[in-house]
mmCIF file of C-alpha atoms in Angstrom:
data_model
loop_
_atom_site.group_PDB
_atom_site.id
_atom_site.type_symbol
_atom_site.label_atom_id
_atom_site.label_comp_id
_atom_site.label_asym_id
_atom_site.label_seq_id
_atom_site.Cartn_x
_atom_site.Cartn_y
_atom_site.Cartn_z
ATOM 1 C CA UNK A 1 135.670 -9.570 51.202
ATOM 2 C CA UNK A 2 135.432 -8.118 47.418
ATOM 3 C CA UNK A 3 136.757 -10.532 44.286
ATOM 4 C CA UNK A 4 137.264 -9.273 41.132
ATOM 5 C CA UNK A 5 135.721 -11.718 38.678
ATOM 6 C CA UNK A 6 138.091 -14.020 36.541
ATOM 7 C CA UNK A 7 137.758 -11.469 33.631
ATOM 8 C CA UNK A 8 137.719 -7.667 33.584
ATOM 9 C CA UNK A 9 137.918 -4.616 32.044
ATOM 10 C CA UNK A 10 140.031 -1.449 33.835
ATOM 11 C CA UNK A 11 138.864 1.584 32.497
ATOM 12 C CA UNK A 12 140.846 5.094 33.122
ATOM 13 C CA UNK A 13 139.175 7.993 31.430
ATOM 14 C CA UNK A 14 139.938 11.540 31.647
ATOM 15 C CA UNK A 15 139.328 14.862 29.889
ATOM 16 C CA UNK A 16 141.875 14.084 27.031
ATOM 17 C CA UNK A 17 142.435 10.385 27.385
ATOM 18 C CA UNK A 18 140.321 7.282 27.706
ATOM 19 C CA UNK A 19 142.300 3.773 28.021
ATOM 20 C CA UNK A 20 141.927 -0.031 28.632
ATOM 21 C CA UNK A 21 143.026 -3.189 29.680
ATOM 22 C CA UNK A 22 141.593 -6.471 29.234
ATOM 23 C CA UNK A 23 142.507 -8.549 32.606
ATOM 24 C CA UNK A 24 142.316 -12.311 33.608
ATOM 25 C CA UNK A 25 143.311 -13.936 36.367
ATOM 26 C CA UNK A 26 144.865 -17.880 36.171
ATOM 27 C CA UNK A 27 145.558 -18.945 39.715
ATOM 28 C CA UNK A 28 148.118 -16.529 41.106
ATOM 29 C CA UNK A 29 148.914 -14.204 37.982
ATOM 30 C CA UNK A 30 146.957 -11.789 35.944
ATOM 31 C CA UNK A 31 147.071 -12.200 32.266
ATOM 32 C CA UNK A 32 146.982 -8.964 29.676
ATOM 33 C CA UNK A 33 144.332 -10.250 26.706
ATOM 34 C CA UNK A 34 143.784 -7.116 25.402
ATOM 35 C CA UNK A 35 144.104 -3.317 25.495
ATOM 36 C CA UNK A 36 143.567 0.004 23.542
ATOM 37 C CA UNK A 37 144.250 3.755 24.240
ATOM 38 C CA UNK A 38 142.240 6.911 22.159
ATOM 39 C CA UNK A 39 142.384 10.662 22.775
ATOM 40 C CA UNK A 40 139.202 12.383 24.121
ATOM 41 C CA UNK A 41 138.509 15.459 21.801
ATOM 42 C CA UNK A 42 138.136 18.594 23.055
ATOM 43 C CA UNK A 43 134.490 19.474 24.647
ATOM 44 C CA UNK A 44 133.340 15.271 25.497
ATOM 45 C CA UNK A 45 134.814 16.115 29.154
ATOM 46 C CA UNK A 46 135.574 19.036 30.960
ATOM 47 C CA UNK A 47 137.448 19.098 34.532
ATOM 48 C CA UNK A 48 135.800 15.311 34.507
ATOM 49 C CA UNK A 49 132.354 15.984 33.794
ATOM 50 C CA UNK A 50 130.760 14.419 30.621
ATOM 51 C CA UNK A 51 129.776 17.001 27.944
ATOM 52 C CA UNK A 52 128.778 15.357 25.283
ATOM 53 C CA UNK A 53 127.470 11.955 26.147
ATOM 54 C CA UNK A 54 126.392 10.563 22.767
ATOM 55 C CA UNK A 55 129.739 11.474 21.446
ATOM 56 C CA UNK A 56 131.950 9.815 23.999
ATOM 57 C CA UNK A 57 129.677 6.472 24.030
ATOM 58 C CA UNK A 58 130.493 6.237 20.445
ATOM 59 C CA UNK A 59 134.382 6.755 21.426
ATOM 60 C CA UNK A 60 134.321 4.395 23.694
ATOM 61 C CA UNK A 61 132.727 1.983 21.437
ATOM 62 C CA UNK A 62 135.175 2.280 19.542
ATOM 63 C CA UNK A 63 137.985 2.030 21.718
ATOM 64 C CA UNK A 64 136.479 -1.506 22.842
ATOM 65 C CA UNK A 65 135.753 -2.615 19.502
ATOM 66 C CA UNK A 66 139.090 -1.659 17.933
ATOM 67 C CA UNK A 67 141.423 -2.801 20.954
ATOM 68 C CA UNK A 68 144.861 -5.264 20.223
ATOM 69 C CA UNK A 69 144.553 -7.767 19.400
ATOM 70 C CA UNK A 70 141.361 -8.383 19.382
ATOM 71 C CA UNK A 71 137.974 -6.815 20.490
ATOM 72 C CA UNK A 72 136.655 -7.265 23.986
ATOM 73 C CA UNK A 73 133.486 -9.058 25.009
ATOM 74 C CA UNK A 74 134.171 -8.436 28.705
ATOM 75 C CA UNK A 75 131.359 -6.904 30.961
ATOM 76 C CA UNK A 76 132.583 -6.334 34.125
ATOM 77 C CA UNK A 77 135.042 -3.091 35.032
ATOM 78 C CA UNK A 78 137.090 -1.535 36.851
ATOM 79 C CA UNK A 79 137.049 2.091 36.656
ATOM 80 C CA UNK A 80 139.753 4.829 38.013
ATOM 81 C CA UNK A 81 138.388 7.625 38.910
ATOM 82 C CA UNK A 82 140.059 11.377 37.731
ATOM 83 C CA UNK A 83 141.610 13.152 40.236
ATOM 84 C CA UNK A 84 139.758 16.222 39.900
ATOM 85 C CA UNK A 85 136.080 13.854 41.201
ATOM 86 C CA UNK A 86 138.000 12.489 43.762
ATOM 87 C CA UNK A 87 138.898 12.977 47.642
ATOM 88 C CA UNK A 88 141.566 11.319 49.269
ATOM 89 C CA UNK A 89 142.695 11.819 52.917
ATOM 90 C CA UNK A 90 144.913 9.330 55.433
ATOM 91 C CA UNK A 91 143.755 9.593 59.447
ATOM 92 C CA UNK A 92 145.430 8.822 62.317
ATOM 93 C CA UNK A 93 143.054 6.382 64.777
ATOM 94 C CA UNK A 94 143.642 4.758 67.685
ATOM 95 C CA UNK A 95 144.799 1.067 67.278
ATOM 96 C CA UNK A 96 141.892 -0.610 69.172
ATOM 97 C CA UNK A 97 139.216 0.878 66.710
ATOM 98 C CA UNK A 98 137.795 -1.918 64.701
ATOM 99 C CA UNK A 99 136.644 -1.260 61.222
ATOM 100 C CA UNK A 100 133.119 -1.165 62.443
ATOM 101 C CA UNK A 101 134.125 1.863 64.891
ATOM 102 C CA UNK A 102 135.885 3.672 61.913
ATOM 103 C CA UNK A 103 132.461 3.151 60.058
ATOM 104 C CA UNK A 104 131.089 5.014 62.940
ATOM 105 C CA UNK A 105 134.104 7.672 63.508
ATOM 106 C CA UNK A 106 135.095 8.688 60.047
ATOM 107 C CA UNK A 107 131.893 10.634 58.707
ATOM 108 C CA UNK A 108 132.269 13.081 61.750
ATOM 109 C CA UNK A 109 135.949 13.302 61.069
ATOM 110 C CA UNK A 110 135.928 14.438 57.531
ATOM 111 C CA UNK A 111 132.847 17.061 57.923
ATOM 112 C CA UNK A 112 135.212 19.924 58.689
ATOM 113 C CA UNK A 113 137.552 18.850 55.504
ATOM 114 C CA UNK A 114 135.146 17.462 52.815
ATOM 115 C CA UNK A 115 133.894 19.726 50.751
ATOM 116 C CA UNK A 116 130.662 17.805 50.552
ATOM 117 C CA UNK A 117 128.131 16.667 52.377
ATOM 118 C CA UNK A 118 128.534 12.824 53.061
ATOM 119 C CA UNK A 119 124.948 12.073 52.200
ATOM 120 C CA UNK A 120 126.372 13.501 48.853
ATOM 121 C CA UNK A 121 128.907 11.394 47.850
ATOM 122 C CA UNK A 122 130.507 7.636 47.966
ATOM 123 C CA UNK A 123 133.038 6.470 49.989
ATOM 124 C CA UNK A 124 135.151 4.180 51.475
ATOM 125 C CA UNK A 125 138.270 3.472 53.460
ATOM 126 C CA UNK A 126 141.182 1.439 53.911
ATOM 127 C CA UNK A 127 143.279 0.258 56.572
ATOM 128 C CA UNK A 128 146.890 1.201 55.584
ATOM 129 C CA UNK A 129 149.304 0.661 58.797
ATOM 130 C CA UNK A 130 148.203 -0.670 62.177
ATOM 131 C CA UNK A 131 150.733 -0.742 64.929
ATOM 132 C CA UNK A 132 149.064 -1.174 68.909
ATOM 133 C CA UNK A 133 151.128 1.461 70.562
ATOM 134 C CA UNK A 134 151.382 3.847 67.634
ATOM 135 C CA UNK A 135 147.762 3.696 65.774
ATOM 136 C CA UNK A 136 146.786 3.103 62.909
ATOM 137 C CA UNK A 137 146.598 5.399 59.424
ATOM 138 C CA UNK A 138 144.046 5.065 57.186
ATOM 139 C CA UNK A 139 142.945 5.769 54.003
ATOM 140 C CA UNK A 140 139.593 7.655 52.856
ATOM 141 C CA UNK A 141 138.394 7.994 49.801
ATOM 142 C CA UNK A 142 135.189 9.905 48.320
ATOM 143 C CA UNK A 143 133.656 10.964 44.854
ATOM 144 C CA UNK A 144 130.909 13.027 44.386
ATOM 145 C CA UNK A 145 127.327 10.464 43.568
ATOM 146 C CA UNK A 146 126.063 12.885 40.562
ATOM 147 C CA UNK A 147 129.835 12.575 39.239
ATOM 148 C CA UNK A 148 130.001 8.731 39.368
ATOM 149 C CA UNK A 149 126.464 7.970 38.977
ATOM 150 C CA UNK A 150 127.208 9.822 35.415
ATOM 151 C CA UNK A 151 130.295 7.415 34.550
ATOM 152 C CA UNK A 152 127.792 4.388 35.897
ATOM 153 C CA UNK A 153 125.376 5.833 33.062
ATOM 154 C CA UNK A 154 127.086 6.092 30.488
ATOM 155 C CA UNK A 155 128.542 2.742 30.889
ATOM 156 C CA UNK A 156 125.238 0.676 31.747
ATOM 157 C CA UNK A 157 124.234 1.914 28.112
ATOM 158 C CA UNK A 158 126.970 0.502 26.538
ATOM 159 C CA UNK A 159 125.859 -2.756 28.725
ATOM 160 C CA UNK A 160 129.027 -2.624 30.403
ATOM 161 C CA UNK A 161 128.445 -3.295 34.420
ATOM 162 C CA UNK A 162 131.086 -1.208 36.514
ATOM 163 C CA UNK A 163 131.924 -3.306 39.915
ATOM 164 C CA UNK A 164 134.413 -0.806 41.891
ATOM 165 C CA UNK A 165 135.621 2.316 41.585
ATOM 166 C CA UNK A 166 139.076 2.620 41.970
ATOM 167 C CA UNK A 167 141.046 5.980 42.836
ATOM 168 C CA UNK A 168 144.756 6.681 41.932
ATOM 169 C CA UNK A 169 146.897 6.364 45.101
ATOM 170 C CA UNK A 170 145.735 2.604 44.875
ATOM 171 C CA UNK A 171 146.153 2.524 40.917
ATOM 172 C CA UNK A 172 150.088 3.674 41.350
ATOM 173 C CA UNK A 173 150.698 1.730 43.941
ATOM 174 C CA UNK A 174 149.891 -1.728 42.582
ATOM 175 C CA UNK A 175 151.415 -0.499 39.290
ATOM 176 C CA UNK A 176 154.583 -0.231 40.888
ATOM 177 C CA UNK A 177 154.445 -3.495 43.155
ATOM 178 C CA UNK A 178 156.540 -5.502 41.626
ATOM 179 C CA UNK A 179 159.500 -2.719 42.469
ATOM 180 C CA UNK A 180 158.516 -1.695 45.933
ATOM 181 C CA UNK A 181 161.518 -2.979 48.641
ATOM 182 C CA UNK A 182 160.474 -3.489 52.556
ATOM 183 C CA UNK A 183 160.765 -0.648 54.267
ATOM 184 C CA UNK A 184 162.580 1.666 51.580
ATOM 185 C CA UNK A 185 160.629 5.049 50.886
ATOM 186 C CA UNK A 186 159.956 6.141 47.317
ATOM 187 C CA UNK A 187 157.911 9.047 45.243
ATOM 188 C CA UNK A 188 155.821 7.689 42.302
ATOM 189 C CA UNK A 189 155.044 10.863 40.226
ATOM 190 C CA UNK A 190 152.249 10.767 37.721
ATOM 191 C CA UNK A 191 151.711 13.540 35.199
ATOM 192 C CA UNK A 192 148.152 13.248 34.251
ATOM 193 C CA UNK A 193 146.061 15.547 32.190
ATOM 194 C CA UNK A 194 145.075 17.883 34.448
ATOM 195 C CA UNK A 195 146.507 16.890 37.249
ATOM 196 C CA UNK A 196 150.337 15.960 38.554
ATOM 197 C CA UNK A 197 149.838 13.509 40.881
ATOM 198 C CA UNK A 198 152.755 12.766 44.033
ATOM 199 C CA UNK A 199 152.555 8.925 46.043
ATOM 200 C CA UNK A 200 154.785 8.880 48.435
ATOM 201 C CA UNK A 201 154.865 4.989 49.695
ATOM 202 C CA UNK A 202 157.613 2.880 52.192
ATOM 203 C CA UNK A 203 157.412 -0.366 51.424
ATOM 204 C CA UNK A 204 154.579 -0.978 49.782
ATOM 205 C CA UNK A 205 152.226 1.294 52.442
ATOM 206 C CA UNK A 206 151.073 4.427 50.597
ATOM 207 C CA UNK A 207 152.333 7.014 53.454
ATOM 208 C CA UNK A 208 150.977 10.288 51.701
ATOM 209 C CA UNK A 209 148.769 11.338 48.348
ATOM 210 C CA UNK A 210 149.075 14.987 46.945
ATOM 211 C CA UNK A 211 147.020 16.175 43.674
ATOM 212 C CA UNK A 212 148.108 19.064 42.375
ATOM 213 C CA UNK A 213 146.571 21.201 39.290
ATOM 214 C CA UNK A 214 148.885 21.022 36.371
ATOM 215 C CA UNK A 215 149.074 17.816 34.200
ATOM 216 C CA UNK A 216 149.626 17.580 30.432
ATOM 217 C CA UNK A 217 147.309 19.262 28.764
ATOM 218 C CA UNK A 218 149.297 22.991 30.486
ATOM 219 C CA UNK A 219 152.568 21.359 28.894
ATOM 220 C CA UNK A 220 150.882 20.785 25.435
ATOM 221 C CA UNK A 221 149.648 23.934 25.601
ATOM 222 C CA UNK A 222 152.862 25.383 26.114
ATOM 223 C CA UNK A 223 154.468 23.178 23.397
ATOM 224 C CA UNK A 224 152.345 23.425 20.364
ATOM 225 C CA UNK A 225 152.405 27.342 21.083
ATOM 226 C CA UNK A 226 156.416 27.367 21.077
ATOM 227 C CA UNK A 227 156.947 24.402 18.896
ATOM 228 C CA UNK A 228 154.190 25.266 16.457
ATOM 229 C CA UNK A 229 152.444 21.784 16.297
ATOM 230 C CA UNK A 230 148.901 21.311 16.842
ATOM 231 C CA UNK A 231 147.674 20.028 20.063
ATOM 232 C CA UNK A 232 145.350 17.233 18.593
ATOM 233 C CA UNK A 233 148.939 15.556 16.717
ATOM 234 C CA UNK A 234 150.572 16.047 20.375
ATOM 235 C CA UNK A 235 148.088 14.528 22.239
ATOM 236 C CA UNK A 236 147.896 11.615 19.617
ATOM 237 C CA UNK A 237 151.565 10.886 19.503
ATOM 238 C CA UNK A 238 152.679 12.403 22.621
ATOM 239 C CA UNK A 239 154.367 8.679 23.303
ATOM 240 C CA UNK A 240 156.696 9.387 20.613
ATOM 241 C CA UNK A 241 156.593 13.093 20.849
ATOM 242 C CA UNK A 242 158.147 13.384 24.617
ATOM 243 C CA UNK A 243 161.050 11.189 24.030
ATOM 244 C CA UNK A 244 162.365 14.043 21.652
ATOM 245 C CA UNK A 245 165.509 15.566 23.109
ATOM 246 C CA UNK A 246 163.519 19.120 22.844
ATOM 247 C CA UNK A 247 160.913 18.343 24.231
ATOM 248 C CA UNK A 248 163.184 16.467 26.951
ATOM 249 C CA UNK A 249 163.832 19.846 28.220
ATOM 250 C CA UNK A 250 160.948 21.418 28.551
ATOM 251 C CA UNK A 251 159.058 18.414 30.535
ATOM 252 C CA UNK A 252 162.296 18.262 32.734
ATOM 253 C CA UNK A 253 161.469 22.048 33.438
ATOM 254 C CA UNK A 254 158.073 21.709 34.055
ATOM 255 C CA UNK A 255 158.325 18.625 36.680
ATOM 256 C CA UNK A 256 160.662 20.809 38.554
ATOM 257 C CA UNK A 257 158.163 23.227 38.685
ATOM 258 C CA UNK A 258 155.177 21.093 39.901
ATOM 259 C CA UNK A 259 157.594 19.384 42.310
ATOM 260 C CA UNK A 260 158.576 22.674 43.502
ATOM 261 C CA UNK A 261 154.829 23.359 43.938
ATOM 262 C CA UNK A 262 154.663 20.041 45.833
ATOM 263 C CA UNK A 263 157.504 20.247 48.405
ATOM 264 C CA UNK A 264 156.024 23.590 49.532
ATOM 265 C CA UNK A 265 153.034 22.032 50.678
ATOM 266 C CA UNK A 266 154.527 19.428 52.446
ATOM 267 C CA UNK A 267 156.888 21.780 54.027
ATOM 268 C CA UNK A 268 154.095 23.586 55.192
#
């Protein structure tokens, strides 16, 4: 079994963004010591690859250095991956497959729907449900190597040792623990950069994951062209920005849209 050590850093980066949290654990709860959040400027990192390494190992020095309260000494991180590096699929098994068996069973299963080789990436899986006349689901999970092995890079040179990659299903769905009731079914909906992300969990057992390609940076496009305010100021401020009744309306429009896009995939 994996343990997080007692202190720990969990990293999310994407094309626009790059955030932190400072974690430690005291017996039973997990303690915030100290975070920071900084916009990625254009060109660092496109559709999740790095661009311009020097550049973003200097932002990212400074996000650690400059984080609240205080800077962070911490080594060890966690790091989500972006959407766009990431596969994620749930099976259906039979019950009396152990974990070794779905070692065995699950690189032949995903051939026909990876688009990789799986000599050519990392992955992993996760035993969601397990009921002995009805199966079990289970959760896969890949990334790309020269995608993650470029994230492990760029961190080892900041001396900063990465210990798990985490991907976003799991991300949203201890994010929203503390508000998930036994048995009751709920969508999470994340609007990411690039990417609107859809969790649909019962209980606290993710049940399905859907990506789909339209996140903030299409809204901000549409904004500062309509509104007239630069991108960089939106993306900056876009905590204050999106709690302004007019742009209330226009996000309301647009996660209609993307849900629209959603529920006609899972019709299908």
């Amino acid at each position: 079994m994996f343990f997080l050590p007692k202190k720990f850093l969990g990293i999310d980066l994407h094309d626009h963004l790059v955030q932190f949290v400072e974690l430690k654990k005291s017996g039973s709860k997990t303690i915030l010591e100290t975070y920071n959040r900084l916009t990625v400027p254009d060109g660092y990192i496109e559709d999740a690859e790095i661009k311009k390494e020097a550049e973003l190992k200097e932002l990212l020095k400074k996000l650690l250095n400059e984080a609240n309260p205080t800077p962070t000494k911490v080594k060890k991180l966690a790091l989500i991956l972006p959407t766009q590096i990431t596969f994620v699929h749930i099976f259906r098994f039979p019950a009396k497959l152990s974990n070794s068996d779905l070692r065995k069973v699950i690189p032949v299963e995903v051939e026909s729907i990876l688009p990789y080789s799986i000599d050519e990436v990392y992955w992993d899986f996760t035993v969601l449900e397990k009921h002995k006349n009805d199966g079990q689901s289970v959760l896969f999970a890949a990334t790309p190597k020269v995608r993650a092995d470029q994230y492990v890079k760029i961190f080892n040179e900041l001396d900063l040792s990465p210990v798990f990659f985490g991907i976003q299903p799991e991300a949203l769905q201890n994010a929203l623990s503390y508000k998930l009731v036994p048995n009751e079914t709920v969508l999470a909906v994340e609007l990411g950069a690039l990417a609107t992300n859809y969790l649909f969990l019962k209980g606290a057992v993710i049940q399905k994951f859907v990506s789909i390609n339209g996140g903030i940076e299409e809204l901000i496009r549409s904004i500062s062209r309509d509104f007239q305010v630069p991108s960089d100021e939106l993306w900056t401020n876009w905590d204050q920005y999106k709690k302004e009744e007019r742009f209330q309306i226009v996000l309301n429009e647009f996660m209609i849209k993307e849900y629209k896009k959603v529920k006609t995939l899972l019709d299908e």
